[in-house]
Every structure is written in structure tokens, then in C-alpha cells.
Short mmCIF file of N, CA and C in Angstrom, two decimals:
data_model
loop_
_atom_site.label_atom_id
_atom_site.label_comp_id
_atom_site.label_asym_id
_atom_site.label_seq_id
_atom_site.Cartn_x
_atom_site.Cartn_y
_atom_site.Cartn_z
N MET A 1 -13.74 -7.44 28.93
CA MET A 1 -12.36 -7.82 29.09
C MET A 1 -11.72 -8.09 27.69
N ILE A 2 -10.67 -7.53 27.31
CA ILE A 2 -10.04 -7.82 26.06
C ILE A 2 -9.37 -9.21 26.19
N LEU A 3 -9.47 -9.97 25.12
CA LEU A 3 -8.97 -11.33 25.13
C LEU A 3 -7.41 -11.43 24.78
N THR A 4 -6.68 -12.21 25.34
CA THR A 4 -5.32 -12.43 25.03
C THR A 4 -5.12 -13.38 23.96
N ASN A 5 -3.92 -13.56 23.39
CA ASN A 5 -3.78 -14.50 22.33
C ASN A 5 -4.07 -15.94 22.71
N LYS A 6 -3.79 -16.35 23.92
CA LYS A 6 -4.11 -17.64 24.35
C LYS A 6 -5.57 -17.88 24.45
N GLU A 7 -6.39 -16.86 24.84
CA GLU A 7 -7.86 -16.92 24.93
C GLU A 7 -8.41 -17.00 23.53
N ILE A 8 -7.87 -16.21 22.60
CA ILE A 8 -8.35 -16.25 21.20
C ILE A 8 -8.13 -17.57 20.66
N LEU A 9 -6.98 -18.19 20.82
CA LEU A 9 -6.70 -19.52 20.33
C LEU A 9 -7.71 -20.45 20.85
N ASN A 10 -7.94 -20.37 22.14
CA ASN A 10 -8.94 -21.28 22.72
C ASN A 10 -10.32 -21.21 22.10
N TYR A 11 -10.77 -19.96 21.78
CA TYR A 11 -12.02 -19.73 21.15
C TYR A 11 -12.04 -20.15 19.70
N VAL A 12 -10.89 -20.13 19.16
CA VAL A 12 -10.81 -20.66 17.71
C VAL A 12 -11.06 -22.11 17.71
N LYS A 13 -10.47 -22.85 18.69
CA LYS A 13 -10.60 -24.27 18.78
C LYS A 13 -12.00 -24.70 19.26
N THR A 14 -12.63 -23.95 20.24
CA THR A 14 -13.91 -24.39 20.82
C THR A 14 -15.16 -23.81 20.08
N TYR A 15 -14.99 -22.61 19.50
CA TYR A 15 -16.15 -21.96 18.89
C TYR A 15 -15.94 -21.72 17.41
N ASN A 16 -14.80 -22.11 16.81
CA ASN A 16 -14.52 -21.76 15.41
C ASN A 16 -14.64 -20.29 15.20
N LEU A 17 -14.08 -19.56 16.10
CA LEU A 17 -14.12 -18.06 16.16
C LEU A 17 -13.65 -17.49 14.81
N ILE A 18 -12.52 -18.02 14.31
CA ILE A 18 -11.94 -17.46 13.00
C ILE A 18 -11.76 -18.52 12.02
N GLU A 19 -12.54 -18.45 10.94
CA GLU A 19 -12.35 -19.36 9.84
C GLU A 19 -11.12 -18.88 9.03
N LYS A 20 -10.40 -19.81 8.47
CA LYS A 20 -9.07 -19.45 7.79
C LYS A 20 -8.09 -18.86 8.71
N PHE A 21 -8.17 -19.36 9.88
CA PHE A 21 -7.22 -18.93 10.94
C PHE A 21 -5.77 -19.18 10.61
N ASN A 22 -4.87 -18.20 10.95
CA ASN A 22 -3.47 -18.36 10.74
C ASN A 22 -2.79 -18.03 12.07
N PRO A 23 -2.20 -18.94 12.75
CA PRO A 23 -1.60 -18.75 14.05
C PRO A 23 -0.48 -17.66 14.00
N ASP A 24 0.12 -17.41 12.87
CA ASP A 24 1.12 -16.40 12.78
C ASP A 24 0.55 -15.04 12.95
N ASN A 25 -0.74 -14.84 12.72
CA ASN A 25 -1.43 -13.58 12.79
C ASN A 25 -1.81 -13.16 14.21
N LEU A 26 -1.68 -14.11 15.16
CA LEU A 26 -2.00 -13.76 16.61
C LEU A 26 -0.97 -12.73 17.03
N THR A 27 -1.53 -11.75 17.77
CA THR A 27 -0.71 -10.77 18.55
C THR A 27 -1.02 -10.97 20.03
N PRO A 28 -0.35 -10.32 20.86
CA PRO A 28 -0.61 -10.55 22.31
C PRO A 28 -2.01 -10.25 22.67
N VAL A 29 -2.67 -9.31 22.05
CA VAL A 29 -4.10 -9.00 22.39
C VAL A 29 -4.95 -8.80 21.16
N GLY A 30 -4.76 -9.58 20.13
CA GLY A 30 -5.51 -9.44 18.93
C GLY A 30 -5.16 -10.40 17.78
N TYR A 31 -5.62 -10.17 16.61
CA TYR A 31 -5.43 -10.99 15.41
C TYR A 31 -5.18 -10.05 14.23
N ASP A 32 -4.11 -10.16 13.51
CA ASP A 32 -3.90 -9.33 12.29
C ASP A 32 -4.69 -9.87 11.17
N LEU A 33 -5.64 -9.07 10.63
CA LEU A 33 -6.44 -9.47 9.59
C LEU A 33 -5.73 -9.52 8.23
N THR A 34 -5.96 -10.59 7.46
CA THR A 34 -5.41 -10.76 6.09
C THR A 34 -6.31 -10.14 5.05
N THR A 35 -5.77 -9.37 4.17
CA THR A 35 -6.63 -8.70 3.12
C THR A 35 -7.03 -9.80 2.20
N GLY A 36 -8.30 -9.97 2.02
CA GLY A 36 -8.92 -10.97 1.12
C GLY A 36 -9.25 -10.40 -0.25
N ARG A 37 -9.80 -9.17 -0.22
CA ARG A 37 -10.22 -8.47 -1.52
C ARG A 37 -10.46 -7.00 -1.20
N PHE A 38 -10.40 -6.29 -2.31
CA PHE A 38 -10.64 -4.81 -2.29
C PHE A 38 -11.99 -4.55 -2.84
N GLU A 39 -12.79 -3.70 -2.11
CA GLU A 39 -14.11 -3.44 -2.51
C GLU A 39 -14.29 -1.89 -2.65
N ASP A 40 -15.11 -1.52 -3.63
CA ASP A 40 -15.23 -0.06 -3.94
C ASP A 40 -16.69 0.37 -3.77
N ASP A 41 -17.31 0.03 -2.62
CA ASP A 41 -18.66 0.43 -2.31
C ASP A 41 -18.80 1.90 -2.22
N LEU A 42 -17.74 2.60 -1.82
CA LEU A 42 -17.82 4.00 -1.58
C LEU A 42 -17.71 4.90 -2.83
N ASN A 43 -16.94 4.38 -3.81
CA ASN A 43 -16.56 5.29 -4.98
C ASN A 43 -17.20 4.81 -6.27
N THR A 44 -17.95 3.75 -6.24
CA THR A 44 -18.63 3.15 -7.46
C THR A 44 -20.03 2.90 -7.16
N GLU A 45 -20.95 3.42 -8.04
CA GLU A 45 -22.41 3.22 -7.81
C GLU A 45 -22.74 1.77 -7.83
N GLY A 46 -23.36 1.29 -6.78
CA GLY A 46 -23.71 -0.09 -6.71
C GLY A 46 -22.53 -0.97 -6.17
N GLY A 47 -21.38 -0.41 -6.06
CA GLY A 47 -20.25 -1.16 -5.41
C GLY A 47 -19.60 -2.19 -6.49
N ALA A 48 -18.40 -2.49 -6.21
CA ALA A 48 -17.69 -3.33 -7.08
C ALA A 48 -16.57 -3.91 -6.24
N TRP A 49 -16.09 -5.12 -6.61
CA TRP A 49 -14.95 -5.69 -5.97
C TRP A 49 -13.84 -6.02 -7.03
N TYR A 50 -12.66 -6.02 -6.57
CA TYR A 50 -11.50 -6.16 -7.42
C TYR A 50 -10.71 -7.45 -7.05
N ASN A 51 -10.80 -8.42 -8.04
CA ASN A 51 -10.10 -9.67 -7.79
C ASN A 51 -8.68 -9.54 -8.37
N ARG A 52 -7.83 -8.97 -7.57
CA ARG A 52 -6.50 -8.75 -7.99
C ARG A 52 -5.51 -8.82 -6.84
N ASP A 53 -4.29 -8.91 -7.16
CA ASP A 53 -3.31 -9.04 -6.09
C ASP A 53 -2.86 -7.78 -5.48
N SER A 54 -3.18 -6.63 -6.08
CA SER A 54 -2.80 -5.33 -5.53
C SER A 54 -3.87 -4.28 -5.99
N PHE A 55 -3.84 -3.15 -5.32
CA PHE A 55 -4.80 -2.11 -5.67
C PHE A 55 -4.11 -0.71 -5.43
N GLU A 56 -4.14 0.11 -6.41
CA GLU A 56 -3.53 1.43 -6.37
C GLU A 56 -4.64 2.36 -5.72
N LEU A 57 -4.35 2.84 -4.57
CA LEU A 57 -5.28 3.75 -3.85
C LEU A 57 -4.78 5.16 -4.19
N TYR A 58 -5.54 5.83 -5.02
CA TYR A 58 -5.20 7.21 -5.39
C TYR A 58 -5.31 8.18 -4.27
N PRO A 59 -4.68 9.30 -4.38
CA PRO A 59 -4.77 10.36 -3.33
C PRO A 59 -6.19 10.82 -3.16
N LYS A 60 -6.54 11.00 -1.88
CA LYS A 60 -7.80 11.46 -1.45
C LYS A 60 -8.93 10.52 -1.70
N ARG A 61 -8.60 9.18 -1.82
CA ARG A 61 -9.68 8.18 -2.12
C ARG A 61 -9.72 7.15 -0.96
N THR A 62 -10.83 6.45 -0.93
CA THR A 62 -11.09 5.45 0.07
C THR A 62 -11.32 4.10 -0.68
N ILE A 63 -10.89 3.04 -0.08
CA ILE A 63 -11.22 1.65 -0.46
C ILE A 63 -11.63 0.87 0.65
N LEU A 64 -12.60 -0.04 0.45
CA LEU A 64 -12.95 -0.96 1.49
C LEU A 64 -12.07 -2.27 1.32
N ILE A 65 -11.67 -2.80 2.53
CA ILE A 65 -10.94 -4.02 2.51
C ILE A 65 -11.82 -5.07 3.15
N ARG A 66 -11.96 -6.25 2.60
CA ARG A 66 -12.67 -7.34 3.14
C ARG A 66 -11.69 -8.42 3.57
N SER A 67 -11.66 -8.82 4.82
CA SER A 67 -10.70 -9.80 5.29
C SER A 67 -10.90 -11.14 4.62
N ARG A 68 -9.87 -11.89 4.58
CA ARG A 68 -9.86 -13.28 4.10
C ARG A 68 -10.62 -14.11 5.16
N GLU A 69 -10.37 -13.88 6.38
CA GLU A 69 -10.97 -14.58 7.44
C GLU A 69 -12.46 -14.29 7.69
N VAL A 70 -13.22 -15.30 8.08
CA VAL A 70 -14.59 -15.13 8.50
C VAL A 70 -14.67 -15.26 10.00
N ILE A 71 -15.23 -14.30 10.66
CA ILE A 71 -15.30 -14.28 12.14
C ILE A 71 -16.71 -14.63 12.60
N HIS A 72 -16.82 -15.56 13.55
CA HIS A 72 -18.15 -16.00 14.06
C HIS A 72 -18.14 -15.53 15.60
N PHE A 73 -18.73 -14.33 15.77
CA PHE A 73 -18.83 -13.84 17.13
C PHE A 73 -19.90 -14.52 17.94
N PRO A 74 -19.51 -15.10 19.13
CA PRO A 74 -20.55 -15.64 19.99
C PRO A 74 -21.36 -14.48 20.63
N THR A 75 -22.42 -14.76 21.26
CA THR A 75 -23.28 -13.74 21.86
C THR A 75 -22.65 -13.13 23.05
N PHE A 76 -21.42 -13.52 23.47
CA PHE A 76 -20.73 -12.87 24.59
C PHE A 76 -19.47 -12.20 24.18
N MET A 77 -19.35 -11.86 22.87
CA MET A 77 -18.13 -11.30 22.41
C MET A 77 -18.33 -10.22 21.32
N ILE A 78 -17.59 -9.16 21.34
CA ILE A 78 -17.62 -8.10 20.31
C ILE A 78 -16.17 -8.00 19.66
N GLY A 79 -16.11 -7.32 18.55
CA GLY A 79 -14.82 -7.11 17.90
C GLY A 79 -14.65 -5.71 17.53
N MET A 80 -13.36 -5.20 17.74
CA MET A 80 -12.93 -3.83 17.41
C MET A 80 -11.75 -3.91 16.52
N VAL A 81 -11.83 -3.09 15.41
CA VAL A 81 -10.71 -3.09 14.44
C VAL A 81 -9.82 -1.84 14.71
N TYR A 82 -8.53 -2.12 14.72
CA TYR A 82 -7.53 -1.03 14.89
C TYR A 82 -6.57 -1.02 13.78
N PRO A 83 -6.08 0.10 13.32
CA PRO A 83 -4.98 0.05 12.27
C PRO A 83 -3.74 -0.45 12.86
N ARG A 84 -2.94 -1.07 12.01
CA ARG A 84 -1.62 -1.55 12.46
C ARG A 84 -0.76 -0.27 12.53
N ASN A 85 0.20 -0.16 13.39
CA ASN A 85 0.95 0.96 13.73
C ASN A 85 1.67 1.52 12.50
N THR A 86 2.37 0.67 11.70
CA THR A 86 3.10 1.09 10.56
C THR A 86 2.24 1.94 9.57
N TYR A 87 1.02 1.56 9.34
CA TYR A 87 0.11 2.26 8.46
C TYR A 87 -0.41 3.54 9.00
N THR A 88 -0.56 3.57 10.22
CA THR A 88 -0.93 4.87 10.88
C THR A 88 0.22 5.82 10.77
N ARG A 89 1.40 5.39 10.97
CA ARG A 89 2.61 6.22 10.83
C ARG A 89 2.80 6.65 9.43
N ALA A 90 2.38 5.80 8.51
CA ALA A 90 2.44 6.16 7.09
C ALA A 90 1.39 7.18 6.64
N GLY A 91 0.49 7.45 7.58
CA GLY A 91 -0.62 8.46 7.25
C GLY A 91 -1.92 7.94 6.78
N LEU A 92 -2.07 6.64 6.63
CA LEU A 92 -3.29 6.07 6.16
C LEU A 92 -4.33 6.09 7.29
N ILE A 93 -5.57 6.38 6.98
CA ILE A 93 -6.64 6.37 7.97
C ILE A 93 -7.47 5.19 7.77
N ILE A 94 -7.54 4.35 8.84
CA ILE A 94 -8.29 3.03 8.78
C ILE A 94 -9.45 3.14 9.73
N GLN A 95 -10.67 2.86 9.23
CA GLN A 95 -11.89 2.87 10.08
C GLN A 95 -12.68 1.57 9.89
N SER A 96 -13.45 1.31 10.88
CA SER A 96 -14.39 0.12 10.90
C SER A 96 -15.44 0.28 11.93
N PRO A 97 -16.54 -0.40 11.67
CA PRO A 97 -17.60 -0.40 12.73
C PRO A 97 -17.25 -1.31 13.81
N LEU A 98 -18.01 -1.25 14.95
CA LEU A 98 -17.92 -2.21 16.03
C LEU A 98 -18.66 -3.42 15.53
N TYR A 99 -18.05 -4.63 15.78
CA TYR A 99 -18.60 -5.89 15.32
C TYR A 99 -19.40 -6.46 16.55
N GLN A 100 -20.72 -6.64 16.34
CA GLN A 100 -21.60 -7.01 17.39
C GLN A 100 -21.64 -8.51 17.73
N PRO A 101 -22.16 -8.86 18.88
CA PRO A 101 -22.36 -10.28 19.17
C PRO A 101 -23.29 -10.93 18.15
N GLY A 102 -22.92 -12.16 17.79
CA GLY A 102 -23.73 -12.91 16.85
C GLY A 102 -23.44 -12.68 15.50
N HIS A 103 -22.52 -11.76 15.18
CA HIS A 103 -22.14 -11.36 13.78
C HIS A 103 -21.29 -12.62 13.18
N ASN A 104 -21.62 -12.95 11.95
CA ASN A 104 -20.88 -13.95 11.22
C ASN A 104 -20.50 -13.29 9.92
N THR A 105 -19.14 -12.91 9.83
CA THR A 105 -18.84 -12.02 8.67
C THR A 105 -17.34 -12.07 8.42
N ASN A 106 -16.98 -11.69 7.23
CA ASN A 106 -15.66 -11.17 6.96
C ASN A 106 -15.62 -9.83 7.53
N ILE A 107 -14.47 -9.44 8.07
CA ILE A 107 -14.33 -8.06 8.63
C ILE A 107 -14.08 -7.09 7.44
N VAL A 108 -14.88 -6.02 7.51
CA VAL A 108 -14.76 -4.98 6.49
C VAL A 108 -14.37 -3.70 7.11
N TYR A 109 -13.33 -3.09 6.58
CA TYR A 109 -12.86 -1.77 7.13
C TYR A 109 -12.39 -0.90 5.88
N SER A 110 -12.31 0.37 6.08
CA SER A 110 -11.93 1.35 5.05
C SER A 110 -10.59 1.80 5.26
N ILE A 111 -9.88 2.11 4.19
CA ILE A 111 -8.61 2.77 4.18
C ILE A 111 -8.73 4.02 3.39
N PHE A 112 -8.41 5.14 3.98
CA PHE A 112 -8.42 6.43 3.23
C PHE A 112 -7.00 6.92 3.12
N ASN A 113 -6.65 7.42 1.88
CA ASN A 113 -5.27 7.91 1.59
C ASN A 113 -5.39 9.41 1.52
N PRO A 114 -5.05 10.14 2.66
CA PRO A 114 -5.13 11.59 2.64
C PRO A 114 -3.98 12.26 1.95
N SER A 115 -2.95 11.55 1.49
CA SER A 115 -1.72 12.10 0.90
C SER A 115 -1.97 12.56 -0.56
N ASP A 116 -0.88 13.10 -1.13
CA ASP A 116 -0.90 13.55 -2.51
C ASP A 116 -0.29 12.47 -3.37
N ARG A 117 0.03 11.32 -2.84
CA ARG A 117 0.69 10.25 -3.58
C ARG A 117 -0.17 8.96 -3.52
N SER A 118 -0.14 8.21 -4.59
CA SER A 118 -0.88 6.91 -4.59
C SER A 118 -0.18 5.96 -3.72
N VAL A 119 -0.86 5.03 -3.16
CA VAL A 119 -0.36 4.00 -2.33
C VAL A 119 -0.81 2.66 -2.98
N ILE A 120 0.13 1.66 -2.96
CA ILE A 120 -0.20 0.40 -3.47
C ILE A 120 -0.52 -0.56 -2.37
N LEU A 121 -1.69 -1.11 -2.30
CA LEU A 121 -2.07 -2.02 -1.29
C LEU A 121 -2.03 -3.44 -1.78
N GLU A 122 -1.61 -4.43 -1.01
CA GLU A 122 -1.38 -5.81 -1.51
C GLU A 122 -2.40 -6.74 -0.87
N LYS A 123 -2.96 -7.67 -1.71
CA LYS A 123 -3.81 -8.70 -1.21
C LYS A 123 -2.91 -9.62 -0.36
N GLY A 124 -3.47 -10.13 0.74
CA GLY A 124 -2.70 -11.04 1.66
C GLY A 124 -1.96 -10.29 2.72
N CYS A 125 -1.80 -8.95 2.68
CA CYS A 125 -1.17 -8.19 3.64
C CYS A 125 -2.18 -7.93 4.81
N SER A 126 -1.60 -7.49 5.99
CA SER A 126 -2.34 -7.15 7.07
C SER A 126 -2.20 -5.63 7.38
N TYR A 127 -3.33 -4.90 7.21
CA TYR A 127 -3.29 -3.43 7.50
C TYR A 127 -4.02 -3.05 8.78
N ALA A 128 -4.80 -4.03 9.27
CA ALA A 128 -5.56 -3.79 10.51
C ALA A 128 -5.55 -5.03 11.44
N MET A 129 -5.81 -4.78 12.69
CA MET A 129 -5.84 -5.85 13.72
C MET A 129 -7.25 -5.84 14.34
N LEU A 130 -7.71 -7.07 14.58
CA LEU A 130 -9.04 -7.23 15.23
C LEU A 130 -8.77 -7.66 16.72
N THR A 131 -9.37 -6.90 17.65
CA THR A 131 -9.30 -7.20 19.06
C THR A 131 -10.68 -7.67 19.51
N PHE A 132 -10.71 -8.64 20.38
CA PHE A 132 -11.91 -9.27 20.79
C PHE A 132 -12.14 -8.89 22.25
N ALA A 133 -13.36 -8.67 22.65
CA ALA A 133 -13.67 -8.36 24.05
C ALA A 133 -14.91 -9.19 24.47
N ARG A 134 -14.81 -9.82 25.68
CA ARG A 134 -15.93 -10.55 26.27
C ARG A 134 -16.84 -9.56 26.88
N ILE A 135 -18.14 -9.83 26.70
CA ILE A 135 -19.16 -9.01 27.39
C ILE A 135 -20.19 -9.95 28.06
N LYS A 136 -21.10 -9.39 28.80
CA LYS A 136 -22.13 -10.25 29.36
C LYS A 136 -23.00 -10.81 28.24
N ASN A 137 -23.39 -12.07 28.39
CA ASN A 137 -24.18 -12.73 27.29
C ASN A 137 -25.39 -11.88 26.98
N THR A 138 -25.63 -11.64 25.70
CA THR A 138 -26.76 -10.91 25.22
C THR A 138 -27.35 -11.57 23.97
N GLU A 139 -28.42 -10.99 23.48
CA GLU A 139 -28.97 -11.60 22.26
C GLU A 139 -28.06 -11.23 21.00
N ALA A 140 -28.21 -12.04 20.06
CA ALA A 140 -27.31 -11.78 18.83
C ALA A 140 -27.85 -10.55 18.08
N TYR A 141 -26.82 -9.91 17.44
CA TYR A 141 -27.11 -8.77 16.57
C TYR A 141 -27.98 -9.26 15.36
N SER A 142 -28.97 -8.47 14.99
CA SER A 142 -29.78 -8.83 13.84
C SER A 142 -29.84 -7.56 13.04
N GLY A 143 -29.19 -7.45 11.92
CA GLY A 143 -29.26 -6.40 11.06
C GLY A 143 -28.83 -6.74 9.61
N LYS A 144 -28.66 -5.72 8.81
CA LYS A 144 -28.37 -5.93 7.43
C LYS A 144 -27.17 -6.75 7.13
N TYR A 145 -26.11 -6.65 7.99
CA TYR A 145 -24.87 -7.23 7.67
C TYR A 145 -24.55 -8.40 8.64
N THR A 146 -25.57 -9.00 9.20
CA THR A 146 -25.44 -10.10 10.20
C THR A 146 -24.66 -11.28 9.58
N GLU A 147 -24.96 -11.63 8.40
CA GLU A 147 -24.38 -12.74 7.72
C GLU A 147 -23.58 -12.26 6.43
N ASP A 148 -22.76 -11.32 6.60
CA ASP A 148 -22.08 -10.69 5.47
C ASP A 148 -20.81 -11.45 5.17
N ILE A 149 -20.90 -12.55 4.42
CA ILE A 149 -19.73 -13.36 4.11
C ILE A 149 -19.65 -13.25 2.60
N ALA A 150 -18.35 -12.99 2.16
CA ALA A 150 -18.11 -12.78 0.72
C ALA A 150 -18.33 -14.04 -0.11
N GLN A 151 -18.94 -13.84 -1.25
CA GLN A 151 -19.07 -14.84 -2.29
C GLN A 151 -18.13 -14.57 -3.41
N ASP A 152 -17.60 -15.58 -4.02
CA ASP A 152 -16.68 -15.35 -5.14
C ASP A 152 -17.28 -15.17 -6.45
N ASN A 153 -18.67 -15.21 -6.61
CA ASN A 153 -19.24 -15.09 -7.96
C ASN A 153 -19.75 -13.71 -8.22
N THR A 154 -19.09 -12.66 -7.75
CA THR A 154 -19.55 -11.29 -8.02
C THR A 154 -18.76 -10.67 -9.09
N LEU A 155 -19.10 -9.54 -9.46
CA LEU A 155 -18.53 -8.74 -10.58
C LEU A 155 -17.10 -8.40 -10.39
N GLU A 156 -16.27 -8.62 -11.33
CA GLU A 156 -14.81 -8.26 -11.29
C GLU A 156 -14.64 -7.03 -12.10
N LEU A 157 -14.02 -5.97 -11.53
CA LEU A 157 -13.63 -4.78 -12.41
C LEU A 157 -12.10 -4.64 -12.25
N THR A 158 -11.58 -3.94 -13.23
CA THR A 158 -10.23 -3.61 -13.27
C THR A 158 -10.07 -2.13 -13.40
N MET A 159 -8.97 -1.66 -12.91
CA MET A 159 -8.67 -0.18 -12.88
C MET A 159 -7.28 -0.02 -13.37
N SER A 160 -7.08 0.87 -14.38
CA SER A 160 -5.75 1.09 -14.86
C SER A 160 -5.08 2.18 -14.00
N SER A 161 -3.75 2.06 -13.93
CA SER A 161 -2.95 3.03 -13.13
C SER A 161 -2.63 4.12 -14.04
N THR A 162 -2.76 5.36 -13.48
CA THR A 162 -2.37 6.55 -14.21
C THR A 162 -1.34 7.34 -13.46
N SER A 163 -0.95 6.83 -12.31
CA SER A 163 0.02 7.60 -11.46
C SER A 163 1.38 6.94 -11.55
N ASN A 164 2.42 7.78 -11.72
CA ASN A 164 3.73 7.20 -11.80
C ASN A 164 4.41 7.28 -10.41
N SER A 165 3.90 8.07 -9.53
CA SER A 165 4.54 8.12 -8.16
C SER A 165 3.59 7.38 -7.14
N SER A 166 4.06 6.34 -6.62
CA SER A 166 3.26 5.66 -5.62
C SER A 166 4.20 5.04 -4.54
N THR A 167 3.55 4.81 -3.42
CA THR A 167 4.23 4.26 -2.34
C THR A 167 3.59 2.83 -2.12
N LYS A 168 4.48 1.79 -1.99
CA LYS A 168 4.01 0.47 -1.89
C LYS A 168 4.17 -0.02 -0.44
N TYR A 169 3.06 -0.51 0.19
CA TYR A 169 3.06 -0.99 1.51
C TYR A 169 2.56 -2.49 1.40
N SER A 170 3.53 -3.37 1.31
CA SER A 170 3.10 -4.75 1.17
C SER A 170 3.40 -5.70 2.26
N SER A 171 4.36 -5.31 3.09
CA SER A 171 4.62 -6.14 4.30
C SER A 171 5.15 -5.21 5.40
N PHE A 172 5.05 -5.71 6.65
CA PHE A 172 5.50 -4.89 7.81
C PHE A 172 6.87 -4.42 7.56
N ASP A 173 7.86 -5.20 7.31
CA ASP A 173 9.24 -4.79 7.19
C ASP A 173 9.46 -3.82 6.02
N GLU A 174 8.87 -4.16 4.89
CA GLU A 174 9.11 -3.32 3.76
C GLU A 174 8.49 -1.95 3.97
N SER A 175 7.27 -1.95 4.51
CA SER A 175 6.67 -0.63 4.70
C SER A 175 7.36 0.21 5.74
N PHE A 176 7.87 -0.47 6.85
CA PHE A 176 8.60 0.34 7.82
C PHE A 176 9.83 0.91 7.20
N GLY A 177 10.52 0.18 6.30
CA GLY A 177 11.66 0.65 5.61
C GLY A 177 11.32 1.88 4.76
N ASN A 178 10.18 1.90 4.10
CA ASN A 178 9.68 2.98 3.26
C ASN A 178 9.51 4.19 4.12
N LEU A 179 9.04 4.11 5.36
CA LEU A 179 8.78 5.22 6.22
C LEU A 179 10.04 5.95 6.60
N LEU A 180 11.15 5.19 6.63
CA LEU A 180 12.40 5.83 7.03
C LEU A 180 13.15 6.57 5.94
N LYS A 181 12.68 6.32 4.67
CA LYS A 181 13.37 6.86 3.52
C LYS A 181 13.05 8.35 3.32
#
């Protein structure tokens, strides 16, 4: 069963379901994830993360987004990530794995830019929503990313901009306005 905003809020209070919780991010059936940092595990050997306020996603490229929030999934809950409607309509492709029971992690999802124009992504914005579902109690997930929580003492890389034409999607209202132009 998919959890409602009231149920999510209850689990935040009783199970510390979402660290760095922002009540403004609750939706009727989910939680809008806040971009914490940009990671380039797909395009850089060994991976890298970018400690910056924005990231220019070049055409035909993918970037990983790590949420600011840390989610603590009980053994009776899973999480599914969905793109926010505005960014789907803008043509961005957002994907994520299913988050298993017992996972304690920042949520990581990818954004692919299939267009011929660069897109500016902003730290602190919400590009995806996390939906929670209750399941029958089971054993906790045990795998490589069970405790995948970002540490701030990793390598910082910078990337210079070479594109003059870019689309900026930094907030829901602003991005929706860009779609109509």
C-alpha cells in the first residue's frame, strides 16, 4: 500500500524515516527529494562529485543526483523514485533503483539529457519524488549500497562551461515557465 502524506509524517516522527526532513516537500503520496550534490560515477573513471550550486548537464549526458535527505527504510517499507512532472515534460529522463527494506541511504537517481541543448541543474531543487510503500515485514536488504550515506570529505572536481545555449530548471514555477516559451 502506498503511504499518504499523513502516514509519511507519522513515520518521520516514529521511525526517523527521513533525516533532514522538510515538511514543505511532502506531497499527497510522496516526498519531493532535495538535490544534495551532483555525482559523475557514469562519465568519470572512479567517479567524482561536484560541490557546487549548479551543474551544466551537456546534451546526451547523464549525471547522478544524491539527495540531501537520508532515508531509513524499516523492514516493512520500500521506496520508488519518480520524476517530477515538469522535468518529464521538459524531456529529461530520470531513473532510479527500487529502494529495499532496511536500506539507510541518500537517494541516488540519474538524470539523462537527451536533447541537443545543455540543461542547468540546481542544488537544492527537487527533480524527483520518493513514494513509500508498506510491505509485509521481511528481512533487511544486505548489499553493496545498504549504508550508502554521503560523506563530505570526498574529491571535489570542477567543470568549465563550453556551451552558450542552455536551459535552466531551478524551480517548479521557473521551469514550467520555460516550457511554455
